[in-house]
Amino acid sequence: MNKRMNEQEMLACFDDAINFGHIFVTYQPKINHSTGRMIGAEALMRWSHPVYGMQYPSDFIPVLEKNDLIYRADLAVFESVCVFLRKCLDEKIKPVPISVNMSRYDIYRKDYVEKIEKLRQKYDIPVKYLHVEVTETSAIGGMELVSSVLKQLHDYGFIVEMDDFGSGYSSLNVLKDLAVDVIKLDMRFLSGDIGGRGGTIISAIVQMAKWLGTPIIAEGVETLEQADYMKSIGCKYIQGYLYSKPVVESEFLEKMQRLEHEPMTPAMVLTTAMDAGKFWDPSSMETLIFNNFVGGAVIFSYHEGKAEILRVNKKYIREIGMNMIEQEILETDPFIGMDEFNRKIFTDTLQRAIDSNDEEVCETWRTVCSKTCGEDKICVRSFIRMIGKTDYQYLFYAMVHNITAEKRQFNELFESERRFRFAIEQANVYAWEVELATKIMRPCFRCMRDLNIPSVVRNYPQSVIENKIFPPDYAETFRKSVEMLESGEVEQTEEIVPMTVGKVPFYVRYTLERDESGRPLKVYGSATLVVDD
Ligand code: C2E
Ligand code: CA
Ligand code: CA
């Protein structure tokens, strides 16, 4: 028989319910929807009266709370969970972390946290197997109180999950001010059209959780469509009827052994002084700086070749936005448009940034698809810095500059230089250039081939004198000419020099190039064979 008990009946039966296990625990798995592995489970209280049958939490929990009995019931649940975990550990069955609900009325009980810690010790359960779910509405009782309870829980090492996030109270602020380790987002509070406003709120919350580096679990997920949607916006942890209703211990044990396990990604540890939490606070100085003073910037997470953009500023959109709006960019990755080759350059740079813990730079080309102009290629210079890491992923901050125009100019220059070199080859001339500041000389192809000069010669002219390309008895005159050019005294020199060991006579000419402020920059040298008429 199933009859809803009234308040009087519940109060009368409560002691028996605790003592004889009429109040017991069911377990609902938490699953990584991307991998199908189990990441944990939630312990949910049930009351099965021997005569009246099953009672539901929505009926009896408010009654227990009102009558100050929830505390005892919650401790009973916690103890049952410890007993279960102990059994698993004794039988060498690897358990998953089990989260236990903490009523907001437990928060008023000064000794609740100590009590559960005592139970944990009594059954000798490693604390990593026990999580505590605290509901968002607990904050109604005052932030200081909740904060102090969270601190107590953390001091003992319990992972704290914020339950029913989004149910209303003050969501964003609560999250900002409370140190929770996991966020549980209840789909039922935000249901309706996931493509519309509901979806916008959900994806904003998921984004925010990511900026905070806090793992997020979607609760109450009933359909594959919902789960896929959540995954698509970056929330892969799912708890709900889609995977399993809350089930009794034996059934849960079977599921737990059947499925593979994996840990939930822990919160990001920020490696720099930057507080990522402030990045989503629209009024923070960090946001102001991010948006206004730093040029194009992006924050993204990275794990084994996969990256996900978490945040971009307006200038990023302008630099490489390709006509996309922010939301569209957030759905892409920072590799967008890169081919294998450029991708490799980028990921190598990420690795360097991880290794050096310093800023690293790379230039990569990507194909962009602009809605108005069709396809185009752009070159982006990225200054990349790692700002956070977990056991399993990294957080990066990159400043980007679109350097396509600069690159194109350079390429054109390179092209014309190449043509120039071909022309020299045709004209029977040996040519080279010397960068005065660095004393680096670059010879033409013919010099390299006929005179065996390497493609880059350092410490010019000393090194070529030593190599006897310029004969030693001409070294002094030769050095003088170079000095005169270097100091800008003359614009050009011309002399006949017997070159190489064979002393073959050449006209050697130098021309000076100055920079825009008139300082000597380069000299161009050429040598042509002296032909007797
Ligand atoms: P909650 O902590 O938000 O627990 C999740 C509730 O969602 C559970 O209801 C679960 O059975 C239900 N649920 C899970 N997946 C789905 C789904 O896909 N669709 C739908 N429609 N529902 C789903 P339940 O077990 O009835 O518990 C209701 C509430 O009672 C809990 O909400 C929690 O606030 C409270 N509660 C349950 N057990 C305990 C406990 O041991 N201690 C305390 N203090 N409160 C508890
Ligand atoms: Ca819960
Ligand atoms: Ca919940």
Coordinates of C-alpha atoms and ligand atoms in Angstrom, one line a residue:
M1 CA 0.0 0.0 0.0
N2 CA 1.2 3.5 -0.8
K3 CA -0.2 6.3 1.4
R4 CA 1.2 9.7 1.9
M5 CA 1.9 10.2 5.5
N6 CA 0.9 13.4 7.2
E7 CA 3.2 15.4 9.4
Q8 CA 1.9 13.8 12.7
E9 CA 2.5 10.3 11.4
M10 CA 5.9 11.2 10.1
L11 CA 7.0 12.6 13.5
A12 CA 5.6 9.5 15.3
C13 CA 7.5 7.1 13.0
F14 CA 10.7 9.0 12.7
D15 CA 12.7 7.3 15.4
D16 CA 11.8 3.9 14.0
A17 CA 12.6 5.0 10.5
I18 CA 16.1 5.9 11.5
N19 CA 16.7 2.9 13.8
F20 CA 15.3 0.2 11.5
G21 CA 16.5 1.6 8.2
H22 CA 13.1 2.6 6.8
I23 CA 15.0 5.8 5.9
F24 CA 17.7 4.6 3.6
V25 CA 19.9 5.7 0.7
T26 CA 19.6 5.5 -3.0
Y27 CA 22.4 6.4 -5.4
Q28 CA 22.3 8.3 -8.7
P29 CA 25.4 8.1 -10.9
K30 CA 27.1 11.1 -12.4
I31 CA 28.5 10.4 -15.8
N32 CA 30.9 12.0 -18.2
H33 CA 28.7 12.2 -21.3
S34 CA 31.8 12.4 -23.6
T35 CA 33.4 9.2 -22.4
G36 CA 30.5 7.3 -20.7
R37 CA 32.6 6.9 -17.6
M38 CA 31.3 7.4 -14.1
I39 CA 32.7 10.4 -12.2
G40 CA 30.7 10.0 -9.0
A41 CA 27.3 9.6 -7.5
E42 CA 24.8 11.4 -5.3
A43 CA 23.3 9.8 -2.2
L44 CA 19.6 10.5 -2.1
M45 CA 17.4 9.8 0.9
R46 CA 14.3 7.6 0.7
W47 CA 11.7 6.6 3.3
S48 CA 9.9 3.4 2.9
H49 CA 7.3 2.9 5.7
P50 CA 6.6 -0.7 6.4
V51 CA 2.8 -0.1 6.1
Y52 CA 2.3 3.2 4.3
G53 CA 5.0 2.4 1.7
M54 CA 7.3 4.8 -0.2
Q55 CA 7.4 8.4 0.9
Y56 CA 9.0 11.0 -1.3
P57 CA 11.6 13.5 -0.3
S58 CA 9.6 16.5 -1.5
D59 CA 7.0 15.5 1.1
F60 CA 9.0 14.4 4.1
I61 CA 12.2 16.5 3.9
P62 CA 10.3 19.8 4.4
V63 CA 8.6 18.2 7.5
L64 CA 11.9 17.0 8.9
E65 CA 13.5 20.4 8.3
K66 CA 10.6 22.2 10.0
N67 CA 10.8 19.9 13.0
D68 CA 14.6 20.0 13.3
L69 CA 15.0 16.4 12.5
I70 CA 16.8 16.7 9.2
Y71 CA 20.1 16.9 11.0
R72 CA 19.7 13.3 12.3
A73 CA 18.4 12.1 9.0
D74 CA 21.3 13.6 7.1
L75 CA 23.8 12.1 9.5
A76 CA 22.2 8.7 9.1
V77 CA 22.5 9.1 5.3
F78 CA 26.2 10.1 5.7
E79 CA 26.8 7.1 7.9
S80 CA 25.1 4.7 5.5
V81 CA 27.3 6.1 2.7
C82 CA 30.4 5.5 4.9
V83 CA 29.3 1.9 5.5
F84 CA 28.8 1.4 1.8
L85 CA 32.2 2.8 1.0
R86 CA 33.9 0.8 3.7
K87 CA 32.3 -2.3 2.3
C88 CA 33.6 -1.5 -1.2
L89 CA 37.1 -0.8 0.1
D90 CA 37.2 -4.0 2.1
E91 CA 36.1 -6.0 -0.9
K92 CA 38.7 -4.2 -3.1
I93 CA 36.0 -2.7 -5.2
K94 CA 37.1 0.7 -6.4
P95 CA 34.4 3.2 -5.4
V96 CA 33.6 6.6 -7.0
P97 CA 33.2 9.7 -4.9
I98 CA 29.7 9.9 -3.3
S99 CA 28.2 13.3 -2.6
V100 CA 25.9 13.7 0.4
N101 CA 23.4 16.4 0.7
M102 CA 23.7 19.0 3.5
S103 CA 20.4 20.7 4.3
R104 CA 20.6 24.4 4.9
Y105 CA 19.4 23.6 8.4
D106 CA 22.5 21.6 9.0
I107 CA 24.5 24.7 8.5
Y108 CA 23.0 26.2 11.7
R109 CA 24.2 23.2 13.6
K110 CA 27.6 24.1 14.8
D111 CA 28.8 20.6 15.1
Y112 CA 27.5 19.1 11.8
V113 CA 30.8 19.2 10.0
E114 CA 32.7 17.7 13.0
K115 CA 30.1 15.0 13.2
I116 CA 30.5 13.9 9.6
E117 CA 34.3 14.1 10.0
K118 CA 34.0 11.8 13.0
L119 CA 32.0 9.3 11.0
R120 CA 34.5 9.5 8.2
Q121 CA 37.3 8.6 10.6
K122 CA 35.2 5.9 12.3
Y123 CA 34.9 4.1 9.0
D124 CA 38.3 5.2 7.8
I125 CA 37.2 6.5 4.4
P126 CA 39.7 8.5 2.4
V127 CA 38.2 12.0 2.2
K128 CA 38.4 12.0 -1.6
Y129 CA 35.5 9.6 -1.7
L130 CA 33.1 12.0 0.1
H131 CA 31.7 15.2 -1.3
V132 CA 29.2 17.5 0.3
E133 CA 26.4 19.2 -1.6
V134 CA 25.4 22.5 -0.3
T135 CA 22.4 24.2 -1.8
E136 CA 22.6 27.7 -3.2
T137 CA 19.7 28.8 -1.0
S138 CA 21.9 28.1 2.1
A139 CA 23.3 31.6 1.5
I140 CA 20.0 33.0 2.5
G141 CA 21.1 32.3 6.1
G142 CA 24.0 34.7 5.6
M143 CA 27.1 34.5 3.6
E144 CA 29.5 34.6 6.6
L145 CA 27.9 31.5 8.1
V146 CA 28.0 29.5 4.8
S147 CA 31.5 30.7 4.2
S148 CA 32.7 29.5 7.6
V149 CA 31.0 26.1 7.1
L150 CA 32.7 25.8 3.7
K151 CA 36.0 26.6 5.2
Q152 CA 35.5 24.0 7.8
L153 CA 34.6 21.4 5.2
H154 CA 37.6 22.4 3.1
D155 CA 39.9 22.2 6.1
Y156 CA 38.9 18.6 6.5
G157 CA 39.5 18.1 2.8
F158 CA 35.9 17.6 1.6
I159 CA 35.0 18.6 -1.9
V160 CA 32.1 20.9 -1.9
E161 CA 29.5 20.9 -4.6
M162 CA 27.0 23.8 -5.0
D163 CA 23.6 22.2 -5.5
D164 CA 20.7 23.7 -7.4
F165 CA 22.8 26.4 -9.0
G166 CA 20.6 28.7 -10.9
S167 CA 17.5 28.1 -8.8
G168 CA 17.3 31.8 -8.2
Y169 CA 18.6 33.2 -5.0
S170 CA 21.6 35.2 -6.0
S171 CA 23.5 32.8 -8.2
L172 CA 26.3 34.9 -9.7
N173 CA 27.3 36.7 -6.5
V174 CA 27.0 33.5 -4.4
L175 CA 29.4 31.8 -6.8
K176 CA 31.8 34.6 -6.8
D177 CA 32.0 34.8 -3.1
L178 CA 31.8 31.2 -2.1
A179 CA 34.6 28.8 -2.6
V180 CA 32.8 25.8 -4.1
D181 CA 34.7 23.1 -6.0
V182 CA 31.9 21.9 -8.3
I183 CA 28.8 23.5 -9.6
K184 CA 25.6 21.6 -10.1
L185 CA 23.3 23.2 -12.6
D186 CA 19.7 22.0 -12.5
M187 CA 18.2 21.8 -15.9
R188 CA 14.7 21.8 -14.5
F189 CA 15.2 25.4 -13.2
L190 CA 16.2 26.5 -16.6
S191 CA 14.1 24.3 -18.8
G192 CA 12.1 25.4 -21.7
D193 CA 13.7 26.2 -25.0
I194 CA 17.4 25.4 -24.8
G195 CA 17.9 27.2 -28.1
G196 CA 16.4 30.4 -26.7
R197 CA 16.7 32.4 -23.6
G198 CA 17.0 29.4 -21.4
G199 CA 19.9 28.2 -23.5
T200 CA 21.6 31.6 -23.3
I201 CA 21.5 31.6 -19.5
I202 CA 22.7 28.1 -19.3
S203 CA 25.6 28.7 -21.7
A204 CA 26.5 31.9 -19.8
I205 CA 26.6 30.0 -16.6
V206 CA 28.8 27.3 -18.2
Q207 CA 31.1 29.9 -19.6
M208 CA 31.4 31.5 -16.2
A209 CA 32.1 28.3 -14.5
K210 CA 34.9 27.7 -17.0
W211 CA 36.4 31.1 -16.3
L212 CA 36.4 30.2 -12.7
G213 CA 37.9 26.9 -13.5
T214 CA 35.1 25.1 -11.7
P215 CA 33.8 21.8 -13.0
I216 CA 30.1 21.9 -13.7
I217 CA 27.5 19.1 -13.6
A218 CA 24.2 19.3 -15.3
E219 CA 21.5 17.7 -13.2
G220 CA 18.0 16.5 -14.1
V221 CA 19.0 15.6 -17.6
E222 CA 16.3 13.4 -19.1
T223 CA 16.9 13.4 -22.8
L224 CA 19.8 12.8 -25.1
E225 CA 19.1 16.1 -26.8
Q226 CA 19.6 17.9 -23.5
A227 CA 22.8 16.0 -22.8
D228 CA 24.2 16.7 -26.2
Y229 CA 23.4 20.3 -26.0
M230 CA 25.1 20.6 -22.6
K231 CA 28.1 18.9 -24.0
S232 CA 28.2 21.2 -27.0
I233 CA 28.4 24.2 -24.7
G234 CA 31.2 22.6 -22.7
C235 CA 29.4 20.9 -19.8
K236 CA 30.0 17.2 -20.2
Y237 CA 29.1 16.0 -16.7
I238 CA 25.6 14.7 -16.5
Q239 CA 23.4 13.4 -13.8
G240 CA 19.8 12.5 -14.6
Y241 CA 17.3 10.0 -15.7
L242 CA 18.9 9.8 -19.1
Y243 CA 21.7 7.7 -17.5
S244 CA 20.0 6.4 -14.4
K245 CA 17.3 7.1 -11.8
P246 CA 18.5 6.9 -8.2
V247 CA 18.8 3.2 -7.5
V248 CA 19.2 1.1 -4.4
E249 CA 22.6 0.2 -3.2
S250 CA 22.9 -3.3 -4.7
E251 CA 21.9 -2.0 -8.1
F252 CA 24.3 0.9 -7.9
L253 CA 27.1 -1.4 -6.8
E254 CA 26.6 -3.4 -10.0
K255 CA 26.6 -0.3 -12.2
M256 CA 29.6 1.1 -10.5
Q257 CA 31.6 -2.1 -11.2
R258 CA 30.4 -2.3 -14.7
L259 CA 31.3 1.2 -15.8
E260 CA 34.8 2.6 -16.0
H261 CA 35.6 5.5 -13.7
E262 CA 37.4 8.8 -14.2
P263 CA 38.0 11.8 -11.9
M264 CA 36.2 15.0 -12.4
T265 CA 38.5 17.7 -13.7
P266 CA 39.7 19.7 -10.7
A267 CA 39.4 23.4 -10.6
M268 CA 42.1 25.3 -12.4
V269 CA 45.1 26.5 -10.3
L270 CA 46.0 29.9 -11.6
T271 CA 49.8 30.1 -11.8
T272 CA 50.0 33.9 -12.0
A273 CA 48.7 36.7 -9.9
M274 CA 45.9 37.1 -12.3
D275 CA 42.5 36.3 -10.8
A276 CA 40.5 34.6 -13.5
G277 CA 37.4 34.9 -11.3
K278 CA 37.4 38.6 -11.9
F279 CA 37.4 38.2 -15.7
W280 CA 33.7 37.6 -15.8
D281 CA 32.8 40.3 -13.4
P282 CA 31.9 43.1 -15.8
S283 CA 32.8 45.8 -13.4
S284 CA 36.2 44.5 -12.4
M285 CA 39.4 46.2 -13.2
E286 CA 40.6 43.0 -14.9
T287 CA 37.7 43.1 -17.3
L288 CA 38.3 46.8 -18.0
I289 CA 41.9 46.1 -18.8
F290 CA 41.1 43.0 -20.8
N291 CA 38.6 45.0 -22.9
N292 CA 40.2 48.3 -23.3
F293 CA 43.9 48.3 -22.9
V294 CA 45.5 45.1 -24.2
G295 CA 44.8 44.8 -27.9
G296 CA 43.3 41.5 -29.2
A297 CA 43.3 38.9 -26.4
V298 CA 41.9 35.5 -25.9
I299 CA 41.8 33.0 -23.0
F300 CA 41.6 29.4 -23.8
S301 CA 42.0 26.0 -22.3
Y302 CA 44.1 23.3 -23.8
H303 CA 44.5 19.6 -23.4
E304 CA 46.2 17.1 -25.7
G305 CA 45.8 19.0 -28.9
K306 CA 42.3 20.2 -28.1
A307 CA 41.7 23.8 -27.3
E308 CA 38.6 25.7 -26.3
I309 CA 38.1 29.4 -26.3
L310 CA 36.8 30.7 -23.0
R311 CA 36.9 34.3 -23.5
V312 CA 37.8 36.9 -26.1
N313 CA 37.7 40.7 -26.0
K314 CA 36.3 43.0 -28.6
K315 CA 39.7 43.7 -30.2
Y316 CA 40.3 40.0 -30.7
I317 CA 37.1 39.9 -32.7
R318 CA 38.3 42.8 -34.7
E319 CA 41.8 41.4 -35.3
I320 CA 40.8 37.9 -36.4
G321 CA 37.0 37.9 -36.0
M322 CA 36.2 37.2 -39.6
N323 CA 32.8 38.8 -39.1
M324 CA 31.8 36.4 -36.3
I325 CA 30.0 37.5 -33.2
E326 CA 31.4 36.7 -29.8
Q327 CA 29.1 33.8 -29.3
E328 CA 30.2 32.2 -32.5
I329 CA 33.8 32.6 -31.7
L330 CA 33.3 31.0 -28.3
E331 CA 32.1 27.9 -30.1
T332 CA 35.3 27.6 -32.1
D333 CA 38.8 26.9 -31.0
P334 CA 41.9 29.1 -31.4
F335 CA 43.2 26.8 -34.1
I336 CA 40.3 27.7 -36.4
G337 CA 41.4 27.9 -40.1
M338 CA 44.9 26.6 -39.5
D339 CA 46.3 23.7 -41.5
E340 CA 48.4 20.9 -40.0
F341 CA 51.6 22.8 -40.5
N342 CA 50.4 26.0 -38.7
R343 CA 48.6 24.0 -36.1
K344 CA 51.9 22.3 -35.2
I345 CA 53.7 25.7 -34.9
F346 CA 50.9 26.8 -32.6
T347 CA 50.9 23.8 -30.4
D348 CA 54.7 23.7 -30.2
T349 CA 54.5 27.3 -29.0
L350 CA 52.0 26.3 -26.3
Q351 CA 54.4 23.6 -25.2
R352 CA 57.2 26.1 -25.0
A353 CA 55.0 28.4 -23.0
I354 CA 54.3 25.5 -20.6
D355 CA 58.0 24.6 -20.3
S356 CA 59.4 28.1 -20.0
N357 CA 56.5 29.6 -17.9
D358 CA 57.1 32.7 -19.9
E359 CA 55.7 34.5 -22.9
E360 CA 56.3 32.7 -26.2
V361 CA 55.6 34.1 -29.7
C362 CA 54.6 32.5 -32.9
E363 CA 53.3 33.5 -36.3
T364 CA 50.7 31.4 -38.0
W365 CA 48.6 31.6 -41.1
R366 CA 45.0 30.7 -41.2
T367 CA 42.2 30.7 -43.7
V368 CA 39.4 32.9 -42.6
C369 CA 35.9 32.8 -43.9
S370 CA 34.4 36.2 -43.7
K371 CA 30.7 36.5 -44.4
T372 CA 31.2 39.6 -46.5
C373 CA 34.4 38.9 -48.3
G374 CA 34.6 35.2 -48.7
E375 CA 37.8 33.3 -48.0
D376 CA 41.0 35.0 -47.2
K377 CA 44.4 34.2 -45.6
I378 CA 45.6 36.1 -42.6
C379 CA 48.7 35.9 -40.6
V380 CA 48.5 36.2 -36.8
R381 CA 51.3 36.8 -34.4
S382 CA 50.4 35.4 -30.9
F383 CA 52.1 36.2 -27.7
I384 CA 51.2 33.3 -25.5
R385 CA 51.5 32.8 -21.8
M386 CA 50.2 29.9 -19.6
I387 CA 48.2 31.3 -16.7
G388 CA 46.8 28.2 -15.1
K389 CA 46.9 24.4 -15.0
T390 CA 45.3 21.4 -13.6
D391 CA 46.5 17.8 -13.6
Y392 CA 45.0 17.5 -17.0
Q393 CA 44.6 20.8 -18.8
Y394 CA 46.2 24.2 -19.2
L395 CA 44.8 27.7 -19.3
F396 CA 46.4 30.1 -21.7
Y397 CA 46.3 33.8 -22.3
A398 CA 47.2 35.0 -25.8
M399 CA 47.6 38.5 -27.2
V400 CA 47.1 38.5 -31.0
H401 CA 48.1 40.9 -33.8
N402 CA 46.9 40.5 -37.3
I403 CA 50.2 41.0 -39.2
T404 CA 49.0 40.0 -42.6
A405 CA 49.8 43.4 -44.2
E406 CA 53.3 43.4 -42.7
K407 CA 53.8 39.9 -43.9
R408 CA 52.6 40.6 -47.4
Q409 CA 55.0 43.5 -47.7
F410 CA 57.8 41.3 -46.5
N411 CA 56.9 38.6 -49.0
E412 CA 56.9 41.1 -51.8
L413 CA 60.3 42.3 -50.8
F414 CA 61.5 38.8 -50.6
E415 CA 60.1 38.2 -54.1
S416 CA 61.8 41.2 -55.6
E417 CA 65.1 40.3 -53.9
R418 CA 64.8 36.8 -55.3
R419 CA 64.4 38.3 -58.8
F420 CA 67.3 40.5 -58.2
R421 CA 69.4 37.5 -57.3
F422 CA 68.4 35.8 -60.5
A423 CA 69.4 38.9 -62.5
I424 CA 72.8 38.9 -60.9
E425 CA 73.3 35.3 -61.8
Q426 CA 72.6 36.1 -65.4
A427 CA 74.9 39.1 -65.5
N428 CA 78.1 37.4 -64.5
V429 CA 78.4 39.4 -61.3
Y430 CA 79.3 38.2 -57.9
A431 CA 77.3 40.1 -55.3
W432 CA 76.9 40.3 -51.6
E433 CA 75.5 42.5 -48.9
V434 CA 76.8 43.4 -45.5
E435 CA 74.7 44.4 -42.6
L436 CA 76.9 47.0 -40.8
A437 CA 75.4 46.7 -37.4
T438 CA 75.9 43.0 -37.1
K439 CA 78.8 42.5 -39.5
I440 CA 76.9 39.8 -41.2
M441 CA 77.5 39.2 -44.9
R442 CA 75.2 37.3 -47.2
P443 CA 76.6 36.3 -50.6
C444 CA 74.8 35.5 -53.8
F445 CA 74.4 32.0 -55.0
R446 CA 77.3 32.3 -57.4
C447 CA 79.7 33.4 -54.6
M448 CA 78.6 30.3 -52.7
R449 CA 79.0 28.0 -55.6
D450 CA 82.3 29.3 -57.2
L451 CA 84.1 30.7 -54.1
N452 CA 82.7 28.2 -51.6
I453 CA 81.4 30.9 -49.3
P454 CA 78.8 29.9 -46.7
S455 CA 75.3 31.4 -47.0
V456 CA 75.9 33.6 -43.9
V457 CA 79.3 34.9 -43.0
R458 CA 79.8 36.5 -39.6
N459 CA 82.4 39.0 -38.6
Y460 CA 82.8 40.6 -42.0
P461 CA 85.4 41.5 -43.4
Q462 CA 87.8 39.9 -41.0
S463 CA 86.6 36.4 -41.7
V464 CA 86.9 36.6 -45.4
I465 CA 90.4 38.0 -45.1
E466 CA 91.3 35.1 -42.9
N467 CA 89.8 32.7 -45.5
K468 CA 92.0 34.3 -48.1
I469 CA 89.2 35.2 -50.4
F470 CA 90.6 38.6 -50.2
P471 CA 94.4 38.2 -50.4
P472 CA 96.3 39.3 -47.2
D473 CA 98.4 41.9 -48.9
Y474 CA 95.2 43.7 -49.9
A475 CA 93.7 43.4 -46.4
E476 CA 94.6 46.9 -45.2
T477 CA 93.2 48.8 -48.3
F478 CA 90.1 46.6 -48.1
R479 CA 89.5 47.2 -44.4
K480 CA 89.9 51.0 -45.0
S481 CA 87.3 50.9 -47.7
V482 CA 84.8 49.1 -45.5
E483 CA 85.5 51.6 -42.6
M484 CA 84.9 54.6 -44.9
L485 CA 81.6 53.2 -45.9
E486 CA 80.7 52.2 -42.4
S487 CA 81.3 55.7 -41.1
G488 CA 79.4 57.2 -44.0
E489 CA 82.3 59.1 -45.3
V490 CA 81.8 57.8 -48.8
E491 CA 78.8 56.5 -50.7
Q492 CA 80.7 54.3 -53.0
T493 CA 84.1 52.7 -53.5
E494 CA 85.6 51.0 -56.5
E495 CA 88.9 49.3 -56.9
I496 CA 90.6 46.5 -58.7
V497 CA 91.4 43.6 -56.4
P498 CA 93.2 40.4 -57.3
M499 CA 90.9 37.9 -55.7
T500 CA 91.5 34.5 -54.2
V501 CA 94.7 32.6 -54.1
G502 CA 94.8 32.7 -57.9
K503 CA 94.9 36.6 -57.7
V504 CA 92.4 36.9 -60.4
P505 CA 91.7 40.7 -60.9
F506 CA 88.2 41.9 -60.2
Y507 CA 86.5 45.2 -60.1
V508 CA 85.1 45.4 -56.6
R509 CA 82.4 48.0 -56.0
Y510 CA 80.6 48.9 -52.8
T511 CA 77.5 51.0 -52.5
L512 CA 76.2 52.3 -49.2
E513 CA 72.6 52.1 -48.1
R514 CA 71.4 54.5 -45.3
D515 CA 68.4 54.1 -43.1
E516 CA 65.6 56.7 -43.0
S517 CA 67.5 58.9 -40.6
G518 CA 70.6 58.8 -42.8
R519 CA 72.7 56.4 -40.7
P520 CA 74.7 53.8 -42.7
L521 CA 72.8 50.6 -42.7
K522 CA 74.1 48.2 -45.3
V523 CA 76.7 48.0 -48.0
Y524 CA 76.2 46.1 -51.2
G525 CA 79.2 44.7 -52.8
S526 CA 79.8 43.3 -56.3
A527 CA 82.7 41.9 -58.2
T528 CA 83.1 41.5 -61.9
L529 CA 86.0 40.0 -63.7
V530 CA 88.4 42.5 -65.3
V531 CA 88.6 41.6 -68.9
D532 CA 91.6 42.8 -70.9
D533 CA 90.6 44.4 -74.2
Ligands
C2E1 P1 18.4 17.4 -5.1 O1 19.5 17.4 -4.1 O2 18.5 18.5 -6.2 O3 18.4 16.0 -5.8 C1 18.2 15.8 -7.1 C2 16.8 15.4 -7.3 O4 16.5 15.3 -8.7 C3 16.5 14.0 -6.8 O5 15.2 14.0 -6.3 C4 16.6 13.1 -8.0 O6 15.9 11.9 -7.9 C5 16.0 14.0 -9.0 N1 16.3 13.7 -10.3 C6 17.5 13.3 -10.8 N2 17.6 13.1 -12.1 C7 16.3 13.6 -12.5 C8 15.7 13.7 -13.8 O7 16.3 13.4 -14.9 N3 14.5 14.1 -13.9 C9 13.8 14.5 -12.8 N4 12.5 14.9 -13.0 N5 14.3 14.4 -11.6 C10 15.6 13.9 -11.4 P2 14.7 13.4 -4.9 O8 15.5 12.2 -4.7 O9 13.3 13.3 -5.0 O10 15.2 14.5 -3.9 C11 14.6 15.8 -4.0 C12 15.3 16.7 -3.1 O11 15.3 16.3 -1.7 C13 16.8 16.7 -3.4 O12 17.0 17.6 -4.4 C14 17.3 17.3 -2.1 O13 17.2 18.7 -2.0 C15 16.4 16.6 -1.1 N6 17.2 15.5 -0.6 C16 17.2 14.2 -1.1 N7 18.0 13.4 -0.3 C17 18.4 14.2 0.7 C18 19.3 14.0 1.9 O14 19.8 12.9 2.1 N8 19.5 15.1 2.7 C19 18.9 16.3 2.5 N9 19.1 17.3 3.3 N10 18.1 16.5 1.4 C20 17.9 15.5 0.6
CA2 CA 21.7 17.4 -4.2
CA3 CA 20.1 19.5 -7.2

